[in-house]
Short mmCIF file of C-alpha atoms in Angstrom, two decimals:
data_model
loop_
_atom_site.label_atom_id
_atom_site.label_comp_id
_atom_site.label_asym_id
_atom_site.label_seq_id
_atom_site.Cartn_x
_atom_site.Cartn_y
_atom_site.Cartn_z
CA MET A 8 -60.22 -30.74 -81.27
CA GLN A 9 -60.74 -27.65 -79.11
CA ALA A 10 -58.13 -25.95 -76.90
CA PRO A 11 -55.55 -28.75 -76.59
CA LYS A 12 -53.01 -28.47 -73.77
CA VAL A 13 -49.42 -29.70 -73.74
CA THR A 14 -46.73 -29.53 -71.06
CA LEU A 15 -43.08 -29.23 -72.08
CA PHE A 16 -39.72 -28.40 -70.57
CA ASN A 17 -37.87 -25.16 -71.14
CA GLY A 18 -36.54 -25.11 -74.72
CA GLN A 19 -38.39 -28.27 -75.76
CA ASN A 20 -40.46 -28.66 -78.94
CA ALA A 21 -44.11 -29.72 -78.87
CA TYR A 22 -46.26 -30.92 -81.74
CA VAL A 23 -50.07 -30.89 -81.88
CA SER A 24 -51.92 -32.38 -84.83
CA ASP A 25 -55.60 -32.66 -85.74
CA THR A 26 -55.60 -34.32 -89.15
CA THR A 27 -57.31 -37.00 -91.19
CA GLN A 28 -55.11 -39.38 -93.17
CA ARG A 29 -56.17 -40.58 -96.61
CA PRO A 30 -54.20 -43.21 -98.59
CA PHE A 31 -53.75 -42.89 -102.36
CA VAL A 32 -52.25 -45.21 -104.98
CA THR A 33 -49.84 -42.79 -106.65
CA SER A 34 -47.63 -45.18 -108.64
CA VAL A 35 -46.92 -48.82 -109.49
CA VAL A 36 -43.71 -50.86 -109.50
CA PRO A 37 -43.41 -53.77 -111.96
CA VAL A 38 -42.56 -57.09 -110.32
CA VAL A 39 -41.26 -59.92 -112.51
CA GLY A 40 -41.03 -63.51 -111.36
CA ASP A 41 -40.70 -66.95 -112.91
CA PHE A 42 -43.13 -67.08 -115.83
CA ALA A 43 -45.21 -64.28 -114.29
CA ALA A 44 -45.36 -60.51 -114.02
CA ALA A 45 -47.38 -58.20 -111.79
CA GLN A 46 -47.69 -54.60 -110.65
CA GLN A 47 -47.11 -53.60 -107.04
CA PRO A 48 -48.96 -50.41 -106.02
CA VAL A 49 -47.14 -47.61 -104.21
CA ILE A 50 -49.40 -46.14 -101.51
CA THR A 51 -48.90 -42.55 -100.33
CA VAL A 52 -50.70 -41.31 -97.20
CA LEU A 53 -51.62 -37.61 -97.12
CA SER A 54 -52.80 -35.76 -94.02
CA GLU A 55 -55.60 -33.23 -94.19
CA GLY A 56 -56.21 -30.83 -91.31
CA THR A 57 -54.26 -28.58 -88.94
CA SER A 58 -50.98 -29.14 -87.10
CA VAL A 59 -48.81 -26.85 -84.98
CA ASN A 60 -45.16 -27.12 -83.98
CA VAL A 61 -44.17 -24.88 -81.06
CA GLN A 62 -40.96 -24.25 -79.10
CA ALA A 63 -41.08 -22.41 -75.77
CA VAL A 64 -38.13 -20.71 -74.04
CA VAL A 65 -38.63 -19.05 -70.64
CA SER A 66 -36.79 -15.81 -69.88
CA SER A 67 -34.30 -15.60 -67.01
CA ASP A 68 -36.70 -13.62 -64.81
CA ARG A 69 -39.51 -16.15 -65.46
CA ARG A 70 -41.88 -13.47 -66.66
CA PHE A 71 -41.91 -13.94 -70.43
CA VAL A 72 -41.98 -16.89 -72.81
CA ARG A 73 -40.46 -16.78 -76.29
CA LEU A 74 -42.58 -18.90 -78.61
CA THR A 75 -41.56 -20.15 -82.04
CA LEU A 76 -44.75 -21.19 -83.82
CA VAL A 77 -45.01 -23.13 -87.08
CA PRO A 78 -48.67 -23.80 -87.95
CA PHE A 79 -49.44 -26.02 -90.93
CA PHE A 80 -52.85 -26.09 -92.63
CA SER A 81 -53.39 -28.74 -95.32
CA GLU A 82 -56.29 -29.71 -97.56
CA ILE A 83 -56.83 -32.36 -100.24
CA GLY A 84 -58.60 -31.11 -103.35
CA GLN A 85 -59.63 -32.82 -106.56
CA VAL A 86 -58.30 -36.33 -107.23
CA ASP A 87 -57.50 -37.26 -110.85
CA GLU A 88 -57.56 -40.95 -111.74
CA PHE A 89 -56.22 -42.91 -114.70
CA GLN A 90 -55.52 -46.59 -115.29
CA PHE A 91 -52.37 -48.48 -116.24
CA GLU A 92 -53.31 -51.43 -118.42
CA GLY A 93 -51.63 -54.57 -117.14
CA GLU A 94 -53.21 -57.55 -118.93
CA ARG A 95 -55.46 -57.98 -121.95
CA SER A 96 -57.12 -61.22 -123.02
CA THR A 97 -59.20 -62.00 -126.10
CA THR A 98 -61.68 -64.85 -126.51
CA ALA A 99 -63.01 -65.66 -129.99
CA LYS A 100 -65.58 -68.24 -131.13
CA SER A 101 -66.34 -68.89 -134.81
CA SER A 102 -67.99 -71.50 -137.07
CA ASP A 103 -67.63 -72.18 -140.84
CA GLU A 104 -70.21 -71.85 -143.60
CA LYS A 105 -70.92 -74.89 -145.82
CA GLN A 106 -72.97 -75.32 -149.02
CA GLY A 107 -73.85 -78.49 -150.98
CA THR A 108 -76.48 -80.71 -152.61
CA GLN A 109 -78.27 -83.58 -150.92
CA ALA A 110 -77.08 -87.00 -152.11
CA ASP A 111 -78.62 -90.46 -152.00
CA THR A 112 -78.64 -91.81 -148.48
CA GLY A 113 -79.19 -95.43 -149.47
CA GLY A 114 -82.85 -95.57 -148.52
CA MET A 115 -82.36 -94.41 -144.96
CA LEU A 116 -83.86 -90.98 -145.67
CA PRO A 117 -86.21 -89.81 -148.43
CA PHE A 118 -84.14 -88.68 -151.38
CA GLN A 119 -85.03 -85.41 -153.12
CA PRO A 120 -82.78 -84.71 -156.12
CA GLY A 121 -81.56 -81.14 -156.47
CA LEU A 122 -82.28 -80.17 -152.86
CA SER A 123 -79.44 -77.99 -151.60
CA PHE A 124 -78.49 -77.08 -148.05
CA GLN A 125 -76.55 -74.17 -146.54
CA THR A 126 -74.99 -73.70 -143.10
CA GLN A 127 -74.02 -70.22 -141.90
CA GLY A 128 -71.32 -69.63 -139.31
CA SER A 129 -71.17 -67.12 -136.48
CA SER A 130 -68.32 -65.58 -134.54
CA GLU A 131 -68.08 -63.93 -131.13
CA THR A 132 -65.13 -61.98 -129.77
CA ALA A 133 -64.76 -60.84 -126.15
CA PHE A 134 -62.07 -58.52 -124.84
CA SER A 135 -61.09 -58.15 -121.19
CA SER A 136 -58.37 -56.02 -119.64
CA ASN A 137 -57.01 -55.73 -116.12
CA GLY A 138 -54.94 -52.88 -114.76
CA THR A 139 -54.13 -50.63 -111.82
CA THR A 140 -55.84 -47.31 -111.14
CA ILE A 141 -53.46 -44.46 -110.32
CA GLN A 142 -54.62 -41.49 -108.24
CA GLN A 143 -53.09 -38.02 -108.46
CA PRO A 144 -54.57 -35.84 -105.66
CA GLU A 145 -54.35 -32.07 -105.48
CA PHE A 146 -52.69 -31.13 -102.18
CA ARG A 147 -52.96 -27.55 -100.89
CA PHE A 148 -51.23 -26.31 -97.75
CA THR A 149 -50.43 -23.08 -95.93
CA THR A 150 -47.64 -22.66 -93.39
CA VAL A 151 -46.27 -19.75 -91.35
CA THR A 152 -43.16 -19.47 -89.17
CA THR A 153 -42.92 -16.76 -86.52
CA THR A 154 -41.30 -16.01 -83.15
CA VAL A 155 -43.06 -13.91 -80.50
CA SER A 156 -42.48 -12.98 -76.86
CA VAL A 157 -45.54 -13.41 -74.64
CA PRO A 158 -45.89 -12.67 -70.91
CA ASP A 159 -46.79 -15.47 -68.55
CA GLY A 160 -50.52 -16.15 -68.96
CA GLY A 161 -50.81 -13.90 -72.02
CA THR A 162 -52.31 -14.91 -75.37
CA VAL A 163 -50.89 -14.52 -78.85
CA LEU A 164 -53.28 -14.50 -81.81
CA MET A 165 -52.23 -15.46 -85.32
CA GLY A 166 -54.64 -14.38 -88.05
CA GLY A 167 -54.75 -13.13 -91.59
CA ILE A 168 -54.71 -16.61 -93.14
CA LYS A 169 -57.60 -16.82 -95.58
CA ARG A 170 -58.76 -19.41 -98.07
CA MET A 171 -61.06 -18.56 -100.93
CA ARG A 172 -63.01 -20.97 -103.10
CA GLU A 173 -64.97 -20.14 -106.20
CA GLY A 174 -67.40 -22.41 -108.02
CA ARG A 175 -69.40 -21.91 -111.22
CA ASN A 176 -72.58 -23.82 -112.08
CA GLU A 177 -74.45 -23.48 -115.36
CA TYR A 178 -77.92 -24.84 -116.09
CA GLY A 179 -80.01 -24.47 -119.24
CA VAL A 180 -81.97 -26.02 -122.08
CA PRO A 181 -79.73 -28.54 -123.88
CA VAL A 182 -79.89 -27.02 -127.39
CA LEU A 183 -81.09 -23.46 -126.94
CA SER A 184 -78.53 -22.67 -124.24
CA LYS A 185 -75.70 -23.10 -126.80
CA ILE A 186 -76.97 -20.60 -129.38
CA PRO A 187 -75.05 -17.29 -129.27
CA TYR A 188 -76.95 -14.18 -128.16
CA VAL A 189 -80.07 -16.24 -127.50
CA ASN A 190 -78.60 -18.50 -124.82
CA ARG A 191 -79.01 -15.79 -122.18
CA LEU A 192 -82.74 -16.41 -122.20
CA PHE A 193 -82.44 -20.17 -121.76
CA LYS A 194 -79.65 -20.66 -119.23
CA ASN A 195 -78.83 -19.75 -115.66
CA VAL A 196 -75.28 -19.22 -114.38
CA GLY A 197 -74.45 -19.24 -110.69
CA ILE A 198 -71.12 -18.23 -109.13
CA ALA A 199 -70.43 -19.04 -105.48
CA ARG A 200 -67.49 -17.73 -103.47
CA THR A 201 -66.56 -19.05 -100.05
CA THR A 202 -64.02 -17.35 -97.79
CA GLN A 203 -62.54 -19.11 -94.78
CA SER A 204 -60.44 -17.33 -92.15
CA LEU A 205 -58.04 -19.29 -89.97
CA MET A 206 -57.00 -18.04 -86.53
CA LEU A 207 -54.69 -19.61 -83.97
CA MET A 208 -54.44 -18.60 -80.30
CA VAL A 209 -51.66 -19.79 -77.98
CA THR A 210 -51.50 -19.08 -74.23
CA PRO A 211 -48.28 -20.05 -72.39
CA ARG A 212 -48.19 -20.61 -68.64
CA ILE A 213 -44.96 -21.01 -66.68
CA ILE A 214 -45.03 -23.90 -64.21
CA ILE A 215 -42.52 -23.92 -61.34
CA GLN A 216 -42.31 -27.33 -59.70
CA GLU A 217 -41.66 -26.03 -56.17
CA GLU A 218 -44.69 -23.75 -56.28
CA GLU A 219 -46.93 -26.49 -57.67
CA GLU A 220 -45.82 -28.89 -54.92
CA ASP A 221 -46.59 -26.29 -52.25
CA LYS A 222 -50.07 -25.79 -53.70
CA LEU A 223 -50.78 -29.51 -53.62
CA LEU A 224 -49.46 -29.92 -50.06
CA GLY A 225 -50.99 -26.68 -48.78
CA VAL A 226 -47.64 -25.32 -47.64
CA GLU A 227 -47.03 -21.58 -47.63
CA ARG A 228 -43.44 -20.41 -47.86
CA PRO A 229 -42.36 -16.99 -46.64
#
């Protein structure tokens, strides 16, 4: 969004927003029913971007405008996630082990005295769990409140709002980079710093309805 324009009456508030909304599951509420239980997620929507609240009051001589500006800059950082375990189920399969000696089968099968048999059992166990993932985002914001008097058609500039980010990356040989005093030869450390400056410019213009009507109709008043 570049150079938005709003029209408001004398003393009225105006709000301009250029944000992106992101929903997060920040909590759960247990819900219990007849022979059943569940978890209802609580969704929180956070806005990331820039918004401005402005109030304009025109002076009695219609030459100056008193502006009350409240800019709001927000940003969503790292999001931490963890899981609430809701249900766990276990499935097990097993078989027994048997030992014995072959007996006479009455002529149906060849009989071998002293022949023994053995059966070994096996077991399998499977675990499964269901739950709800909770998100805890890091929310950073900057806000300023100020009141200025600007002439008709003039521009007020708000600056001095800076954001600084710093990141550290380390690369090296898996084993040699952990040895004291020797690791300097086998690893590389990089530090990056990013600085962002935010500036806001507001230009008020006084609109008189009679003069605007005369311009549209082409009428010139003495």
